[in-house]
Coordinates of C-alpha atoms in Angstrom, one line a residue:
M1 CA 0.0 0.0 0.0
N2 CA 1.1 3.5 -0.8
Q3 CA 1.6 5.4 2.4
N4 CA 0.8 8.7 0.6
F5 CA -2.7 7.6 -0.4
D6 CA -5.2 10.2 0.6
R7 CA -8.5 8.7 1.5
A8 CA -10.4 12.0 1.3
P9 CA -13.0 12.1 -1.6
G10 CA -11.6 13.8 -4.6
A11 CA -8.1 13.8 -3.4
G12 CA -5.6 14.2 -6.2
R13 CA -8.2 15.3 -8.8
T14 CA -7.1 18.9 -9.0
R15 CA -8.5 20.7 -12.1
N16 CA -6.8 24.1 -11.8
L17 CA -3.2 23.1 -12.6
P18 CA -0.7 25.8 -13.7
A19 CA -0.4 26.1 -17.4
D20 CA 3.4 26.0 -17.3
S21 CA 3.7 23.0 -15.1
G22 CA 3.4 20.2 -17.6
V23 CA 5.4 17.7 -15.4
M24 CA 4.7 16.6 -11.9
S25 CA 7.3 14.7 -9.9
T26 CA 6.8 12.8 -6.7
A27 CA 9.8 11.9 -4.5
G28 CA 10.0 8.9 -2.3
D29 CA 12.5 7.1 -0.3
G30 CA 14.8 5.9 -3.1
D31 CA 12.0 5.9 -5.7
T32 CA 12.5 7.0 -9.3
K33 CA 10.7 10.3 -10.5
T34 CA 7.7 9.7 -12.7
T35 CA 6.4 12.2 -15.3
L36 CA 2.7 12.6 -15.9
F37 CA 1.0 14.8 -18.6
N38 CA -2.2 16.2 -17.3
Q39 CA -2.9 18.8 -20.0
R40 CA -6.6 19.2 -21.0
E41 CA -8.3 20.5 -24.2
P42 CA -10.5 23.6 -23.9
L43 CA -14.3 23.2 -23.7
R44 CA -16.3 23.2 -27.0
Q45 CA -18.2 26.4 -27.8
P46 CA -22.0 26.1 -27.5
R47 CA -24.2 26.1 -30.6
T48 CA -26.1 29.2 -29.4
S49 CA -24.9 32.3 -27.8
P50 CA -25.0 32.3 -24.0
P51 CA -26.8 35.0 -22.1
F52 CA -25.0 38.3 -22.2
A53 CA -24.6 38.4 -18.5
E54 CA -22.5 35.3 -18.6
N55 CA -20.4 36.4 -21.6
N56 CA -18.6 39.0 -19.6
I57 CA -16.6 36.3 -17.7
S58 CA -13.4 35.5 -19.5
T59 CA -12.6 31.9 -20.2
A60 CA -8.9 32.4 -19.9
N61 CA -8.8 31.0 -16.4
D62 CA -10.7 27.9 -17.5
M63 CA -8.3 27.0 -20.3
V64 CA -5.4 24.8 -19.2
G65 CA -2.5 24.3 -21.7
G66 CA -4.7 25.2 -24.7
E67 CA -3.5 26.5 -28.0
C68 CA -3.1 30.3 -28.2
K69 CA -4.9 30.4 -31.5
R70 CA -8.0 28.6 -30.2
Q71 CA -8.0 30.8 -27.1
S72 CA -7.9 34.0 -29.1
K73 CA -10.8 32.9 -31.2
T74 CA -12.9 32.1 -28.1
Q75 CA -12.1 35.5 -26.6
Q76 CA -13.0 37.3 -29.9
S77 CA -16.4 35.5 -30.1
T78 CA -17.1 36.3 -26.4
N79 CA -16.4 40.0 -27.0
T80 CA -18.6 40.0 -30.1
N81 CA -21.5 38.5 -28.2
S82 CA -21.1 40.9 -25.3
M83 CA -21.2 43.9 -27.7
S84 CA -24.4 42.5 -29.4
A85 CA -26.1 41.9 -26.1
S86 CA -25.2 45.3 -24.8
K87 CA -26.6 46.9 -27.9
E88 CA -29.9 45.0 -27.6
C89 CA -30.2 45.9 -24.0
N90 CA -29.8 49.6 -24.8
E91 CA -32.5 49.3 -27.5
V92 CA -34.9 47.6 -25.1
D93 CA -34.3 50.3 -22.5
S94 CA -35.1 53.1 -25.0
V95 CA -38.4 51.4 -26.1
V96 CA -39.5 50.9 -22.5
K97 CA -38.7 54.6 -21.7
S98 CA -40.7 55.9 -24.8
S99 CA -43.7 53.4 -24.3
K100 CA -47.1 54.8 -23.2
L101 CA -48.5 51.4 -22.2
S102 CA -49.8 51.0 -18.7
A103 CA -50.6 47.9 -16.7
S104 CA -53.5 49.7 -15.0
A105 CA -55.2 50.7 -18.3
P106 CA -59.0 49.7 -18.4
E107 CA -58.7 48.2 -21.9
F108 CA -56.1 47.5 -24.6
V109 CA -56.5 49.3 -28.0
P110 CA -54.1 48.1 -30.7
S111 CA -52.0 50.7 -32.4
G112 CA -53.5 52.3 -35.5
I113 CA -57.1 52.1 -34.2
I114 CA -58.7 55.3 -33.0
P115 CA -61.8 54.6 -30.9
Y116 CA -64.8 56.7 -31.6
E117 CA -66.2 58.8 -28.8
D118 CA -69.5 60.6 -29.0
P119 CA -69.2 63.9 -27.2
N120 CA -72.9 64.0 -26.5
C121 CA -73.0 60.4 -25.0
D122 CA -73.1 59.9 -21.3
D123 CA -71.6 56.6 -20.0
S124 CA -74.3 56.2 -17.4
E125 CA -77.0 56.1 -20.1
I126 CA -75.3 53.1 -21.8
Y127 CA -75.7 50.9 -18.8
Y128 CA -78.6 52.4 -17.0
G129 CA -80.7 53.9 -19.8
E130 CA -84.5 53.7 -19.8
P131 CA -86.1 51.0 -22.0
T132 CA -87.6 52.1 -25.3
L133 CA -91.2 51.6 -26.3
A134 CA -90.2 48.8 -28.7
D135 CA -88.4 46.9 -25.9
M136 CA -91.3 47.3 -23.6
V137 CA -94.0 46.2 -26.1
T138 CA -91.8 43.3 -27.2
D139 CA -91.5 42.1 -23.6
F140 CA -95.3 42.4 -23.1
L141 CA -96.1 40.5 -26.3
G142 CA -93.5 37.8 -25.6
H143 CA -95.1 37.3 -22.1
L144 CA -98.6 37.0 -23.6
S145 CA -97.4 34.6 -26.3
S146 CA -95.8 32.3 -23.7
S147 CA -98.6 32.7 -21.2
P148 CA -101.9 33.3 -23.1
G149 CA -104.0 32.2 -20.1
S150 CA -102.8 35.3 -18.2
F151 CA -104.4 37.7 -20.7
E152 CA -107.4 38.6 -18.6
S153 CA -105.3 39.3 -15.5
D154 CA -102.4 41.2 -17.2
V155 CA -104.1 43.2 -20.0
E156 CA -105.3 45.9 -17.6
Y157 CA -101.8 46.4 -16.2
I158 CA -100.3 46.5 -19.7
T159 CA -102.8 49.0 -20.9
G160 CA -102.1 51.2 -17.8
I161 CA -98.3 51.2 -18.7
L162 CA -99.1 52.1 -22.3
N163 CA -101.4 54.9 -21.4
S164 CA -98.6 56.5 -19.3
W165 CA -96.1 56.0 -22.1
V166 CA -97.9 56.6 -25.4
T167 CA -98.9 60.3 -25.4
T168 CA -98.1 61.5 -28.9
E169 CA -99.2 60.6 -32.4
E170 CA -95.7 59.3 -33.3
L171 CA -95.7 57.0 -30.4
L172 CA -99.2 55.7 -31.1
Q173 CA -98.2 55.0 -34.7
E174 CA -95.1 53.1 -33.5
L175 CA -97.3 51.1 -31.1
V176 CA -99.7 50.1 -33.9
E177 CA -96.8 49.0 -36.1
L178 CA -95.2 47.0 -33.3
I179 CA -98.4 45.1 -32.4
Y180 CA -99.2 44.5 -36.0
T181 CA -95.7 43.2 -36.8
Q182 CA -95.6 40.9 -33.8
S183 CA -99.1 39.6 -34.3
T184 CA -98.3 38.5 -37.9
A185 CA -94.7 37.3 -37.1
I186 CA -95.1 35.3 -33.9
P187 CA -96.6 31.8 -34.7
N188 CA -100.1 31.3 -33.3
F189 CA -100.2 34.8 -31.8
S190 CA -102.9 36.2 -34.1
Y191 CA -105.7 35.2 -31.7
T192 CA -104.1 36.9 -28.6
G193 CA -103.0 39.8 -30.8
A194 CA -106.5 40.4 -32.0
R195 CA -107.9 40.4 -28.4
L196 CA -105.2 42.8 -27.4
C197 CA -106.1 45.1 -30.3
N198 CA -109.8 45.1 -29.3
Y199 CA -108.9 45.9 -25.7
L200 CA -106.6 48.8 -26.6
S201 CA -109.0 50.2 -29.0
Q202 CA -111.5 50.6 -26.1
H203 CA -109.2 51.6 -23.3
L204 CA -106.2 53.5 -24.8
A205 CA -106.6 57.1 -23.9
V206 CA -104.6 58.9 -26.6
S207 CA -106.6 60.0 -29.7
P208 CA -104.7 62.3 -32.0
P209 CA -106.3 64.0 -35.0
S210 CA -104.9 61.4 -37.4
G211 CA -107.1 58.7 -35.7
N212 CA -107.3 56.6 -32.6
F213 CA -105.7 53.1 -32.1
R214 CA -108.5 51.2 -34.0
Q215 CA -108.4 53.6 -37.0
L216 CA -104.6 53.5 -37.3
L217 CA -104.7 49.7 -37.1
L218 CA -107.2 49.5 -39.9
K219 CA -105.1 51.8 -42.0
R220 CA -102.1 49.6 -41.4
C221 CA -104.1 46.5 -42.5
R222 CA -105.3 48.3 -45.6
T223 CA -101.7 48.8 -46.7
E224 CA -101.3 45.0 -46.8
Y225 CA -104.7 44.4 -48.2
E226 CA -104.0 46.6 -51.3
Q227 CA -101.0 44.3 -52.1
R228 CA -103.1 41.1 -52.2
D229 CA -103.0 40.4 -56.0
V230 CA -99.2 40.8 -56.0
A231 CA -98.6 38.8 -52.8
V232 CA -100.5 35.7 -53.9
R233 CA -98.2 35.4 -56.9
G234 CA -95.0 36.3 -55.0
D235 CA -92.2 34.1 -53.8
A236 CA -92.5 31.8 -50.8
D237 CA -91.5 34.4 -48.2
T238 CA -93.9 36.9 -49.6
Q239 CA -96.8 34.4 -49.6
K240 CA -96.0 33.3 -46.1
K241 CA -96.1 36.9 -44.8
F242 CA -99.4 37.6 -46.7
H243 CA -101.0 34.4 -45.3
S244 CA -100.1 35.5 -41.7
F245 CA -101.8 38.8 -42.4
V246 CA -105.0 37.1 -43.8
L247 CA -105.3 34.9 -40.7
F248 CA -104.7 37.9 -38.4
L249 CA -107.4 39.8 -40.2
G250 CA -109.8 36.9 -39.7
E251 CA -109.2 36.9 -36.0
L252 CA -109.5 40.7 -35.9
Y253 CA -113.0 40.4 -37.6
L254 CA -114.1 38.0 -34.9
H255 CA -112.8 40.0 -31.9
L256 CA -112.7 43.7 -32.9
E257 CA -115.9 45.4 -31.6
V258 CA -117.1 48.7 -32.9
K259 CA -119.4 50.5 -30.4
S260 CA -122.5 52.2 -31.8
G261 CA -124.6 54.8 -30.2
K262 CA -127.3 52.3 -29.2
G263 CA -127.4 48.6 -28.6
Q264 CA -124.7 46.1 -28.5
P265 CA -121.3 46.6 -30.2
N266 CA -121.0 45.2 -33.8
R267 CA -118.2 43.8 -35.8
A268 CA -116.3 45.9 -38.3
E269 CA -118.2 45.7 -41.6
I270 CA -115.2 46.9 -43.5
L271 CA -113.4 43.7 -42.5
L272 CA -116.2 41.5 -43.8
I273 CA -115.8 43.0 -47.3
A274 CA -112.0 42.7 -47.1
L275 CA -112.2 39.0 -46.1
K276 CA -114.3 38.2 -49.1
E277 CA -111.9 39.9 -51.5
L278 CA -108.9 38.2 -49.9
M279 CA -110.4 34.8 -50.4
T280 CA -111.1 35.7 -54.0
S281 CA -107.5 36.6 -54.5
L282 CA -106.3 33.4 -52.9
F283 CA -108.5 31.3 -55.2
S284 CA -107.3 33.2 -58.2
N285 CA -103.9 31.5 -57.9
P286 CA -104.8 28.0 -56.6
V287 CA -101.4 26.8 -55.5
D288 CA -101.1 24.7 -52.4
A289 CA -100.0 27.4 -50.0
N290 CA -102.9 29.8 -51.0
L291 CA -105.5 27.0 -50.8
I292 CA -104.3 25.9 -47.4
C293 CA -104.6 29.6 -46.2
A294 CA -108.1 29.9 -47.6
V295 CA -109.2 26.6 -45.9
K296 CA -107.8 27.8 -42.5
L297 CA -109.6 31.1 -42.9
L298 CA -112.9 29.5 -43.7
K299 CA -112.7 27.1 -40.9
L300 CA -112.0 30.0 -38.6
T301 CA -114.6 32.4 -39.8
G302 CA -116.9 30.4 -42.1
S303 CA -119.9 30.1 -39.9
V304 CA -119.8 33.8 -38.9
L305 CA -119.3 35.0 -42.5
D306 CA -122.1 32.7 -43.7
D307 CA -124.6 34.1 -41.1
A308 CA -123.6 37.7 -41.9
W309 CA -124.0 37.2 -45.7
K310 CA -127.3 35.4 -45.3
E311 CA -128.6 38.2 -43.0
N312 CA -127.7 40.7 -45.7
E313 CA -129.1 38.4 -48.4
Q314 CA -125.7 38.1 -50.2
P315 CA -124.7 34.9 -52.0
H316 CA -121.0 35.2 -51.3
M317 CA -120.6 31.9 -49.5
E318 CA -122.3 30.0 -52.3
E319 CA -120.0 31.6 -54.8
L320 CA -116.9 30.6 -52.7
I321 CA -118.1 27.0 -52.4
H322 CA -118.7 26.9 -56.1
R323 CA -115.2 28.2 -56.7
I324 CA -113.8 25.5 -54.5
E325 CA -115.7 22.8 -56.4
T326 CA -114.3 24.1 -59.6
I327 CA -110.8 24.0 -58.2
L328 CA -111.3 20.4 -57.2
L329 CA -112.1 19.5 -60.8
D330 CA -109.5 21.6 -62.6
A331 CA -106.6 22.7 -60.4
A332 CA -103.5 20.6 -60.1
C333 CA -103.2 20.8 -56.3
S334 CA -101.8 18.0 -54.2
R335 CA -103.8 15.1 -52.8
D336 CA -103.7 16.4 -49.3
V337 CA -104.9 19.8 -50.2
R338 CA -107.7 18.3 -52.3
Q339 CA -108.8 16.3 -49.3
M340 CA -108.8 19.4 -47.2
L341 CA -111.1 21.2 -49.7
L342 CA -113.5 18.2 -49.8
K343 CA -113.7 18.2 -46.0
L344 CA -114.4 21.9 -46.1
V345 CA -117.3 21.5 -48.5
E346 CA -118.7 18.7 -46.2
L347 CA -118.3 21.0 -43.2
R348 CA -120.3 23.7 -44.8
S349 CA -123.0 21.3 -45.9
S350 CA -123.4 20.3 -42.2
D351 CA -123.9 24.0 -41.2
W352 CA -120.2 24.3 -40.2
G353 CA -120.7 21.4 -37.7
R354 CA -123.1 23.4 -35.5
V355 CA -125.9 21.6 -33.6
R356 CA -128.9 23.7 -33.0
A357 CA -129.7 23.8 -29.3
A358 CA -132.9 22.2 -28.0
P359 CA -135.4 24.3 -26.1
A360 CA -134.4 25.2 -22.6
A361 CA -135.5 22.9 -19.8
S362 CA -137.7 25.6 -18.2
N363 CA -139.5 26.1 -21.5
A364 CA -139.8 22.5 -22.6
T365 CA -143.2 20.8 -22.4
P366 CA -144.6 17.5 -23.9
D367 CA -146.2 19.6 -26.6
N368 CA -143.2 21.6 -27.9
D369 CA -140.4 19.1 -27.2
P370 CA -140.7 15.6 -28.7
N371 CA -137.8 14.4 -26.5
Y372 CA -139.5 15.5 -23.3
F373 CA -139.9 12.0 -22.0
M374 CA -136.7 10.6 -23.7
N375 CA -134.7 10.3 -20.5
E376 CA -137.5 8.9 -18.4
P377 CA -137.3 5.1 -17.5
T378 CA -139.6 2.5 -19.0
F379 CA -141.7 0.2 -16.6
Y380 CA -143.7 -2.9 -17.2
T381 CA -146.9 -4.1 -15.7
E382 CA -147.6 -7.6 -14.4
D383 CA -148.9 -8.7 -17.8
G384 CA -145.8 -7.3 -19.6
T385 CA -147.3 -4.0 -20.9
P386 CA -144.7 -1.2 -21.0
F387 CA -145.5 2.2 -19.7
T388 CA -143.5 5.4 -19.4
A389 CA -144.0 9.0 -18.1
A390 CA -146.0 9.8 -21.2
D391 CA -148.7 7.3 -20.1
P392 CA -151.7 9.1 -18.4
E393 CA -151.7 6.5 -15.6
Y394 CA -148.0 6.7 -15.1
A395 CA -148.1 8.4 -11.7
E396 CA -150.5 5.8 -10.2
K397 CA -148.7 2.8 -11.7
Y398 CA -145.3 4.1 -10.7
Q399 CA -146.4 4.5 -7.1
E400 CA -147.8 1.0 -7.0
I401 CA -144.5 -0.4 -8.3
M402 CA -142.5 1.5 -5.7
D403 CA -144.8 0.3 -2.9
R404 CA -144.5 -3.3 -4.0
Q405 CA -140.7 -2.9 -4.2
D406 CA -140.6 -1.6 -0.7
Y407 CA -142.8 -4.5 0.5
F408 CA -140.5 -7.2 -0.9
H409 CA -137.4 -5.3 0.3
D410 CA -138.8 -5.4 3.8
I411 CA -139.6 -9.1 3.6
Y412 CA -136.5 -10.5 1.9
G413 CA -134.0 -7.9 2.6
E414 CA -131.5 -6.3 0.3
N415 CA -130.0 -9.6 -0.9
G416 CA -133.3 -11.5 -1.1
N417 CA -132.3 -14.2 1.5
E418 CA -133.2 -12.5 4.8
E419 CA -136.6 -13.1 6.4
Y420 CA -138.5 -10.3 8.1
D421 CA -139.6 -10.9 11.7
F422 CA -143.2 -9.7 11.9
E423 CA -143.2 -9.9 15.6
D424 CA -140.2 -7.5 16.0
E425 CA -141.8 -4.5 17.6
M426 CA -144.5 -3.9 15.0
E427 CA -147.0 -1.3 16.4
P428 CA -150.7 -1.9 16.1
E429 CA -151.2 1.1 13.7
I430 CA -148.5 -0.1 11.4
E431 CA -149.8 -3.6 11.4
E432 CA -153.3 -2.4 10.6
A433 CA -152.0 -0.2 7.8
F434 CA -150.0 -3.1 6.4
E435 CA -153.0 -5.4 6.3
N436 CA -155.1 -2.7 4.6
F437 CA -152.3 -2.3 2.0
C438 CA -152.2 -6.0 1.3
L439 CA -156.0 -6.2 0.9
E440 CA -156.0 -3.3 -1.5
S441 CA -153.2 -4.8 -3.5
E442 CA -155.1 -8.1 -3.8
R443 CA -158.2 -6.3 -4.8
K444 CA -156.4 -4.5 -7.6
R445 CA -154.9 -7.7 -8.9
Q446 CA -158.3 -9.3 -9.2
Q447 CA -159.8 -6.4 -11.1

C-alpha cells in the first residue's frame, strides 16, 4: 500500500493546474521520479450564444495548456456576443422609456385604431338607460305569447303602462306598427294579438287628429290588403307573410268590436268586405299554399261569415263554395290539399258542424219538445205491458210499483235471502196499515 494515499474524496483530482507545469514529480525514499502529462483540451463552444450576463466572464482561467490560436478565437467570439447583447439591452431600454402602455389601463387598444367617442354620450346612459317603447312592447307580447292564459289578469296592467307611455301621435303609430308586426310574425299569436287590439281600441286614452288606435290599425291593415294580388303570386316568403296577415285579419274580424250609439257593439263591416276579397285573391292563384290559407280562414270564420251574408241576403258563401268545387275539378293541387277542400265542403253542408240547441229545460213541455220523455225510465206491468212517463196513468202505476218494491225489500232484505220478523216491535197502527195495503193490492190484482 502506498503510504501517501489520501482517503479524502476527490483527493488528487485537482483541475486548476498551472499552465506551465506540464510535469509533476513525486519523491519517495529511493523511488524513481515519474512524469505525468495532465494537459486538457478547452471546452467546446455552445451552438447558441449564452446570455449576455455570462459572456462578460473570461474563459482564460478555465483554459489549461490550450493552444493560443484557439484561445484567441474564443475571446474574440465572447467579445462580439457581449457587444451585441449590450446593444440589444440599450434598444430595449429606449423602447421601455418611450412606451405609453400602462398595466393599469382599463382596456387595450391596438396601435393604428382610434376609438370613436361621442361627445354627447353619457356613459351612465349606456348601462342604466331607460327602455324604449319597442323593448317594452316586445316584452309584453312575448309574455302574452308564452302565457296566453294570463291575458285577462295582465291586460289591464299592460294598458295602464301604455297609457302613461304613449302620449303623442308618433308613439301611437309606433305602437300600432309593433303590435301588427308581432301579431303577424309570432306563430299562433294572431288570436291573442286580435284580443289585445280590441282591448286597446277601447281603453287606450290617446286619440290624435290622425285617428285613434283602431283607426290607425285598420289603415295599417289596408296597406297589406292593397298588395293582395301581387302577394298571392310572389315568392314563398312573400306568400307566407301575406297568409299570416290574412289569418290575423280573420281573428280581428271575430274580436274587434265597434261600439255604436245604441245597442250592442258590432263587428267591423269593412273587414267583412275585405275577407271576401282576400279569399277571391287566394283562389285566383290556386297553389297549395294559397289554398291551405283559404281553408284555414274559412274554418276559422266560415260560420260567422255565412250568417252575416245570409242576413244581408248576399250569396257570397255559395260563390266561394262553387269556386272550391271548380278548383277540385280543374286545379293541379296536391292530394292532401284536395282532401282538405273536400272536408271543407262537407263541413259547410253540415252547417259548419253546428248543432242547434234544444229548447231550454224551463220552457220544454210535452207539446213543444218531442224528446221531453226521452230520458224517463220504462216500466212494465204484471202482464208485460210497458208504460213510461208519457202514459196518463204513469203516476199511479209508478207509485204502485214503488210500494211493492218496498214491500218485498222489507220481507226478503236487500240480498233476497233474509226473512222479516213480523213480531219484531210492530206497532198496532203499522200492522193495521200493512193489512189494509195487502188487501187493497189483492183487490187491484183481481180487477
